[in-house]
Amino acid sequence: MGGAMPLTSESAVVVFEKVRIAFDGREVLRDLSFSLRKGETKILLGETGAGKTVLLKLAAGLIRPDAGRIEVVGKDVVEMSERELLTFRSRIGFVFQEGALFDSLTVRDNVAFRLREERTPDEEIEQRVREALRFVEMEDSVDKFPADLSGGMRRRVSIARALVGKPEVVFYDSPTAGLDPVTSQTIIALLLRLRDLQGVTSLLATHRVQDFFGMASFRFDKEQNKVVANASESDARQSNASSTPTNVLLLRDGAPEFEGDAQAVLKSKDPYLNEFLVSAR
Ligand SMILES: Nc1ncnc2c1ncn2[C@@H]1O[C@H](COP(=O)(O)OP(=O)(O)OP(=O)(O)O)[C@@H](O)[C@H]1O
Ligand SMILES: [Mg+2]
């Protein structure tokens, strides 16, 4: 895992190499390197202020680093012009922290927003909006306004909005933050379906280690049409052939503290990682 081989756009969807960014003279990310392969889910775990949102915004080209290389879907995000970035952003999906829906627009118009900007024909927009809303089980709310929805429903709509353009990679910023435990579980179940049925490649920022275990220890089983546990290590290995790998990248003081899968997390003696595990009990 992690290997020393330099990764190129052919093997990775996201590459960060020695990325550094500071605000007001304070380093938020320093020398950060990691990569995300096609079909992989990487959980960016870190306490509040660890730089998770900054990392995702860098990946989306919304902000630029002070140093380092960032490559996403084969594009050099650091060097791109604003015009190139607009085209680039249509290839990625971003679920913003707190959802960030437009309050004055209906669910339909929120989800359709980017397709309209891209001048997609109206008929196709309606079809794709409905398809995306159906997947997140929110089709009935197509004419409602965000204010009429619960927090979990709003989160679903923002996920539909990120998916409607059929992006090659999705960045989820704290998709369960502020939700109660039951609603958080339903969001994780939705992300499992996206990962296992649609093969969505994603970076998911969270401060909850439960989100990592939710993604790493379960899978959506197509035949049974439900979320099932990866019962044992051998089962996990077997299912790995069809399901996708999920790893964690723990951020601490702007650098990776730990990287690995669920087995590695449970075996780890890293005291900082352990604090996360204890806090989740
Ligand atoms: N535009 C900015 N100007 C100044 N400081 C910033 C800016 N953006 C982020 N920061 C700082 O960078 C650090 C990391 O912020 P970030 O929002 O990435 O944290 P986070 O890991 O997403 O936290 P949370 O779990 O609370 O969402 C914080 O100290 C924040 O104050
Ligand atoms: Mg954040």
Tab-separated table of C-alpha atoms and ligand atoms in Angstrom:
chain	number	residue	atom	x	y	z
A	1	MET	CA	0.000	0.000	0.000
A	2	GLY	CA	1.159	3.499	-0.679
A	3	GLY	CA	4.283	2.107	-2.489
A	4	ALA	CA	7.205	4.167	-3.646
A	5	MET	CA	6.343	3.949	-7.349
A	6	PRO	CA	5.446	7.329	-8.787
A	7	LEU	CA	1.824	7.209	-9.890
A	8	THR	CA	0.612	8.542	-13.174
A	9	SER	CA	-2.828	9.417	-14.431
A	10	GLU	CA	-3.077	5.914	-15.898
A	11	SER	CA	-3.110	4.192	-12.536
A	12	ALA	CA	-4.627	6.845	-10.279
A	13	VAL	CA	-7.641	9.140	-10.385
A	14	VAL	CA	-6.233	11.509	-7.745
A	15	VAL	CA	-2.556	12.122	-6.990
A	16	PHE	CA	-1.236	14.534	-4.357
A	17	GLU	CA	2.540	14.894	-4.316
A	18	LYS	CA	4.278	16.932	-1.617
A	19	VAL	CA	1.372	19.358	-1.379
A	20	ARG	CA	1.771	22.295	0.957
A	21	ILE	CA	-0.626	25.096	1.841
A	22	ALA	CA	-0.521	27.722	4.574
A	23	PHE	CA	-3.003	30.380	5.671
A	24	ASP	CA	-1.723	33.518	7.380
A	25	GLY	CA	1.669	31.904	7.854
A	26	ARG	CA	0.215	28.762	9.477
A	27	GLU	CA	0.772	25.494	7.612
A	28	VAL	CA	-2.438	23.509	7.226
A	29	LEU	CA	-1.094	20.794	4.915
A	30	ARG	CA	2.604	20.074	4.670
A	31	ASP	CA	4.301	17.672	2.320
A	32	LEU	CA	1.095	15.723	1.801
A	33	SER	CA	1.332	12.819	-0.641
A	34	PHE	CA	-1.238	10.140	-1.413
A	35	SER	CA	-3.090	8.662	-4.343
A	36	LEU	CA	-6.543	7.309	-5.090
A	37	ARG	CA	-7.039	4.569	-7.659
A	38	LYS	CA	-10.056	4.026	-9.874
A	39	GLY	CA	-12.864	2.335	-7.925
A	40	GLU	CA	-11.190	3.003	-4.593
A	41	THR	CA	-12.806	4.774	-1.634
A	42	LYS	CA	-10.457	6.713	0.600
A	43	ILE	CA	-11.678	8.024	3.925
A	44	LEU	CA	-9.869	11.202	4.998
A	45	LEU	CA	-10.072	11.025	8.746
A	46	GLY	CA	-9.045	13.953	10.883
A	47	GLU	CA	-10.166	16.047	13.794
A	48	THR	CA	-11.779	19.412	13.240
A	49	GLY	CA	-9.319	21.839	11.636
A	50	ALA	CA	-7.108	19.003	10.318
A	51	GLY	CA	-7.418	20.352	6.782
A	52	LYS	CA	-9.937	17.914	5.265
A	53	THR	CA	-12.053	20.573	3.562
A	54	VAL	CA	-8.910	22.369	2.391
A	55	LEU	CA	-7.655	19.090	0.873
A	56	LEU	CA	-10.917	18.472	-1.021
A	57	LYS	CA	-11.055	22.074	-2.238
A	58	LEU	CA	-7.493	21.721	-3.521
A	59	ALA	CA	-8.470	18.524	-5.358
A	60	ALA	CA	-11.429	20.307	-6.956
A	61	GLY	CA	-9.248	23.240	-8.006
A	62	LEU	CA	-11.271	25.646	-5.854
A	63	ILE	CA	-8.067	26.797	-4.132
A	64	ARG	CA	-4.418	26.459	-5.145
A	65	PRO	CA	-1.544	25.037	-3.095
A	66	ASP	CA	1.631	26.936	-2.218
A	67	ALA	CA	3.699	24.002	-3.454
A	68	GLY	CA	3.349	20.469	-4.784
A	69	ARG	CA	1.597	18.592	-7.568
A	70	ILE	CA	-2.100	17.699	-7.724
A	71	GLU	CA	-3.410	15.541	-10.535
A	72	VAL	CA	-7.106	14.632	-10.811
A	73	VAL	CA	-8.649	12.571	-13.657
A	74	GLY	CA	-5.366	12.990	-15.495
A	75	LYS	CA	-5.367	16.783	-15.254
A	76	ASP	CA	-2.791	18.946	-13.539
A	77	VAL	CA	-5.104	20.905	-11.247
A	78	VAL	CA	-2.418	23.360	-10.086
A	79	GLU	CA	-1.479	24.592	-13.547
A	80	MET	CA	-4.968	24.817	-15.057
A	81	SER	CA	-6.449	28.144	-16.133
A	82	GLU	CA	-9.841	29.235	-14.754
A	83	ARG	CA	-11.418	28.327	-18.090
A	84	GLU	CA	-9.902	24.834	-18.072
A	85	LEU	CA	-11.023	24.412	-14.477
A	86	LEU	CA	-14.664	24.946	-15.467
A	87	THR	CA	-14.524	21.996	-17.874
A	88	PHE	CA	-12.555	19.984	-15.346
A	89	ARG	CA	-15.138	20.528	-12.606
A	90	SER	CA	-17.855	18.981	-14.774
A	91	ARG	CA	-15.890	15.711	-14.463
A	92	ILE	CA	-15.932	15.671	-10.670
A	93	GLY	CA	-18.722	15.627	-8.086
A	94	PHE	CA	-18.521	17.626	-4.861
A	95	VAL	CA	-20.809	17.130	-1.872
A	96	PHE	CA	-20.073	20.216	0.213
A	97	GLN	CA	-19.944	20.179	3.987
A	98	GLU	CA	-23.477	21.013	5.213
A	99	GLY	CA	-24.820	20.289	1.719
A	100	ALA	CA	-24.834	23.895	0.509
A	101	LEU	CA	-28.117	23.708	-1.412
A	102	PHE	CA	-29.644	26.872	-2.863
A	103	ASP	CA	-32.535	27.725	-0.528
A	104	SER	CA	-34.488	29.622	-3.190
A	105	LEU	CA	-34.466	26.719	-5.667
A	106	THR	CA	-36.572	23.564	-5.650
A	107	VAL	CA	-34.944	20.160	-5.295
A	108	ARG	CA	-35.286	19.711	-9.078
A	109	ASP	CA	-33.579	23.036	-9.825
A	110	ASN	CA	-30.830	22.384	-7.294
A	111	VAL	CA	-29.988	19.044	-8.887
A	112	ALA	CA	-30.383	20.420	-12.433
A	113	PHE	CA	-28.227	23.472	-11.773
A	114	ARG	CA	-25.006	22.321	-13.358
A	115	LEU	CA	-26.681	20.585	-16.295
A	116	ARG	CA	-28.468	23.861	-17.113
A	117	GLU	CA	-25.161	25.738	-16.942
A	118	GLU	CA	-23.742	23.193	-19.356
A	119	ARG	CA	-26.726	23.789	-21.664
A	120	THR	CA	-27.928	20.203	-21.543
A	121	PRO	CA	-31.291	19.805	-23.403
A	122	ASP	CA	-34.322	20.171	-21.079
A	123	GLU	CA	-35.676	16.674	-21.692
A	124	GLU	CA	-32.370	15.080	-20.842
A	125	ILE	CA	-32.096	17.255	-17.718
A	126	GLU	CA	-35.477	16.083	-16.415
A	127	GLN	CA	-34.574	12.459	-17.079
A	128	ARG	CA	-31.183	12.687	-15.389
A	129	VAL	CA	-32.482	14.688	-12.421
A	130	ARG	CA	-35.185	12.065	-11.803
A	131	GLU	CA	-32.703	9.233	-12.169
A	132	ALA	CA	-30.321	10.828	-9.644
A	133	LEU	CA	-33.161	11.593	-7.202
A	134	ARG	CA	-34.563	8.076	-7.557
A	135	PHE	CA	-31.173	6.636	-6.642
A	136	VAL	CA	-31.061	8.636	-3.406
A	137	GLU	CA	-34.771	7.853	-2.805
A	138	MET	CA	-35.851	11.481	-3.033
A	139	GLU	CA	-37.855	11.517	-6.265
A	140	ASP	CA	-41.070	12.359	-4.390
A	141	SER	CA	-39.518	15.617	-3.177
A	142	VAL	CA	-38.649	16.969	-6.618
A	143	ASP	CA	-40.901	20.053	-6.234
A	144	LYS	CA	-40.039	20.793	-2.606
A	145	PHE	CA	-37.684	23.463	-1.292
A	146	PRO	CA	-34.659	22.644	0.912
A	147	ALA	CA	-36.334	24.319	3.909
A	148	ASP	CA	-39.124	21.702	3.730
A	149	LEU	CA	-36.676	18.793	4.082
A	150	SER	CA	-34.961	17.160	7.057
A	151	GLY	CA	-31.171	17.328	7.397
A	152	GLY	CA	-30.763	13.784	6.090
A	153	MET	CA	-33.007	14.478	3.103
A	154	ARG	CA	-31.066	17.621	2.271
A	155	ARG	CA	-27.856	15.600	2.394
A	156	ARG	CA	-29.386	13.111	-0.073
A	157	VAL	CA	-30.298	15.911	-2.443
A	158	SER	CA	-26.764	17.286	-2.349
A	159	ILE	CA	-25.468	13.798	-3.138
A	160	ALA	CA	-27.878	13.601	-6.097
A	161	ARG	CA	-26.649	17.003	-7.243
A	162	ALA	CA	-23.037	15.795	-7.158
A	163	LEU	CA	-23.902	12.636	-9.109
A	164	VAL	CA	-26.135	14.027	-11.812
A	165	GLY	CA	-23.226	14.854	-14.116
A	166	LYS	CA	-21.961	11.238	-13.921
A	167	PRO	CA	-18.615	12.332	-12.462
A	168	GLU	CA	-15.446	10.231	-12.637
A	169	VAL	CA	-14.679	10.908	-8.983
A	170	VAL	CA	-16.764	12.219	-6.078
A	171	PHE	CA	-15.520	14.264	-3.117
A	172	TYR	CA	-17.787	13.937	-0.080
A	173	ASP	CA	-17.092	16.544	2.592
A	174	SER	CA	-18.318	15.277	5.979
A	175	PRO	CA	-21.536	13.744	4.591
A	176	THR	CA	-22.742	12.578	8.018
A	177	ALA	CA	-21.757	15.641	10.062
A	178	GLY	CA	-24.612	17.077	12.083
A	179	LEU	CA	-26.880	14.068	11.473
A	180	ASP	CA	-28.222	11.733	14.155
A	181	PRO	CA	-26.701	8.205	14.261
A	182	VAL	CA	-29.607	6.509	12.456
A	183	THR	CA	-29.710	9.058	9.644
A	184	SER	CA	-25.904	8.851	9.372
A	185	GLN	CA	-26.252	5.096	8.821
A	186	THR	CA	-28.726	5.618	5.997
A	187	ILE	CA	-26.303	8.027	4.312
A	188	ILE	CA	-23.459	5.493	4.638
A	189	ALA	CA	-25.778	2.797	3.211
A	190	LEU	CA	-26.430	5.091	0.248
A	191	LEU	CA	-22.682	5.624	-0.282
A	192	LEU	CA	-22.177	1.836	-0.162
A	193	ARG	CA	-24.760	1.447	-2.909
A	194	LEU	CA	-22.996	4.079	-5.004
A	195	ARG	CA	-19.649	2.395	-4.456
A	196	ASP	CA	-20.796	-1.186	-5.027
A	197	LEU	CA	-23.474	-0.765	-7.694
A	198	GLN	CA	-22.058	2.164	-9.655
A	199	GLY	CA	-18.335	1.797	-8.937
A	200	VAL	CA	-18.021	5.405	-7.770
A	201	THR	CA	-14.437	6.403	-6.938
A	202	SER	CA	-14.383	8.730	-3.956
A	203	LEU	CA	-12.597	10.713	-1.307
A	204	LEU	CA	-14.693	11.064	1.837
A	205	ALA	CA	-13.722	13.518	4.570
A	206	THR	CA	-14.970	12.851	8.081
A	207	HIS	CA	-14.030	13.190	11.737
A	208	ARG	CA	-16.050	10.053	12.582
A	209	VAL	CA	-14.145	6.764	12.550
A	210	GLN	CA	-17.586	5.071	12.430
A	211	ASP	CA	-17.937	6.348	8.855
A	212	PHE	CA	-14.755	4.495	7.955
A	213	PHE	CA	-15.912	1.204	9.506
A	214	GLY	CA	-19.325	1.679	7.909
A	215	MET	CA	-17.683	1.867	4.495
A	216	ALA	CA	-14.894	-0.668	5.079
A	217	SER	CA	-16.768	-3.439	6.934
A	218	PHE	CA	-19.949	-3.510	4.864
A	219	ARG	CA	-20.899	-3.842	1.233
A	220	PHE	CA	-24.053	-3.551	-0.792
A	221	ASP	CA	-25.007	-7.013	-2.047
A	222	LYS	CA	-26.712	-6.864	-5.402
A	223	GLU	CA	-28.447	-10.260	-5.177
A	224	GLN	CA	-29.842	-9.660	-1.695
A	225	ASN	CA	-30.460	-6.000	-2.558
A	226	LYS	CA	-29.228	-4.849	0.827
A	227	VAL	CA	-26.212	-3.871	2.884
A	228	VAL	CA	-24.400	-6.869	4.358
A	229	ALA	CA	-21.364	-7.181	6.610
A	230	ASN	CA	-18.041	-8.425	5.319
A	231	ALA	CA	-18.403	-11.268	7.809
A	232	SER	CA	-14.810	-12.384	8.175
A	233	GLU	CA	-11.363	-11.699	6.827
A	234	SER	CA	-11.685	-14.462	4.244
A	235	ASP	CA	-15.126	-13.213	3.260
A	236	ALA	CA	-13.697	-9.720	2.943
A	237	ARG	CA	-10.951	-11.073	0.710
A	238	GLN	CA	-13.402	-13.005	-1.428
A	239	SER	CA	-15.744	-10.090	-1.779
A	240	ASN	CA	-12.819	-7.815	-2.579
A	241	ALA	CA	-12.755	-9.355	-6.022
A	242	SER	CA	-16.117	-7.767	-6.743
A	243	SER	CA	-16.346	-4.940	-4.227
A	244	THR	CA	-13.859	-2.101	-4.064
A	245	PRO	CA	-11.110	-1.409	-1.583
A	246	THR	CA	-11.757	1.148	1.140
A	247	ASN	CA	-8.829	2.654	2.981
A	248	VAL	CA	-8.333	5.346	5.560
A	249	LEU	CA	-5.887	8.220	5.461
A	250	LEU	CA	-5.562	9.749	8.910
A	251	LEU	CA	-4.445	13.381	8.847
A	252	ARG	CA	-2.555	14.870	11.734
A	253	ASP	CA	-0.881	18.269	11.792
A	254	GLY	CA	-1.128	18.528	8.032
A	255	ALA	CA	0.522	15.206	7.201
A	256	PRO	CA	-0.570	11.560	6.954
A	257	GLU	CA	-0.344	9.842	10.324
A	258	PHE	CA	-1.626	6.465	9.136
A	259	GLU	CA	-2.881	4.830	5.958
A	260	GLY	CA	-4.476	1.403	5.592
A	261	ASP	CA	-7.551	-0.832	5.426
A	262	ALA	CA	-9.859	-2.008	8.233
A	263	GLN	CA	-7.589	-4.909	9.225
A	264	ALA	CA	-4.598	-2.576	9.455
A	265	VAL	CA	-6.601	-0.082	11.520
A	266	LEU	CA	-7.638	-2.751	14.023
A	267	LYS	CA	-4.067	-4.076	14.293
A	268	SER	CA	-2.449	-0.663	14.534
A	269	LYS	CA	-0.756	0.451	17.736
A	270	ASP	CA	-0.652	4.078	16.636
A	271	PRO	CA	-1.731	5.972	19.783
A	272	TYR	CA	-3.279	8.850	17.843
A	273	LEU	CA	-5.359	6.467	15.712
A	274	ASN	CA	-6.369	4.693	18.897
A	275	GLU	CA	-7.778	7.906	20.317
A	276	PHE	CA	-10.189	7.930	17.373
A	277	LEU	CA	-11.136	4.311	17.976
A	278	VAL	CA	-11.763	4.904	21.674
A	279	SER	CA	-13.831	8.020	21.010
A	280	ALA	CA	-16.093	5.980	18.723
A	281	ARG	CA	-17.072	3.475	21.414
B	1	LIG	N1	-9.559	30.541	3.484
B	1	LIG	C1	-8.945	30.331	4.649
B	1	LIG	N2	-8.288	31.330	5.272
B	1	LIG	C2	-7.648	31.139	6.446
B	1	LIG	N3	-7.608	29.955	7.085
B	1	LIG	C3	-8.239	28.924	6.521
B	1	LIG	C4	-8.955	29.057	5.283
B	1	LIG	N4	-9.474	27.855	4.966
B	1	LIG	C5	-9.128	27.005	5.959
B	1	LIG	N5	-8.390	27.642	6.893
B	1	LIG	C6	-7.829	27.026	8.108
B	1	LIG	O1	-7.276	25.774	7.748
B	1	LIG	C7	-7.484	24.821	8.787
B	1	LIG	C8	-8.153	23.590	8.235
B	1	LIG	O2	-9.481	23.899	7.873
B	1	LIG	P1	-10.487	22.863	7.249
B	1	LIG	O3	-11.747	23.581	7.000
B	1	LIG	O4	-9.860	22.163	6.095
B	1	LIG	O5	-10.640	21.823	8.448
B	1	LIG	P2	-11.518	20.476	8.465
B	1	LIG	O6	-10.563	19.336	8.664
B	1	LIG	O7	-12.380	20.440	7.266
B	1	LIG	O8	-12.373	20.650	9.800
B	1	LIG	P3	-13.920	20.271	10.112
B	1	LIG	O9	-13.920	18.830	10.554
B	1	LIG	O10	-14.293	21.172	11.231
B	1	LIG	O11	-14.716	20.516	8.880
B	1	LIG	C9	-8.293	25.528	9.871
B	1	LIG	O12	-7.411	25.960	10.864
B	1	LIG	C10	-8.886	26.711	9.136
B	1	LIG	O13	-9.091	27.780	10.004
B	2	MG	MG	-14.350	20.557	6.955
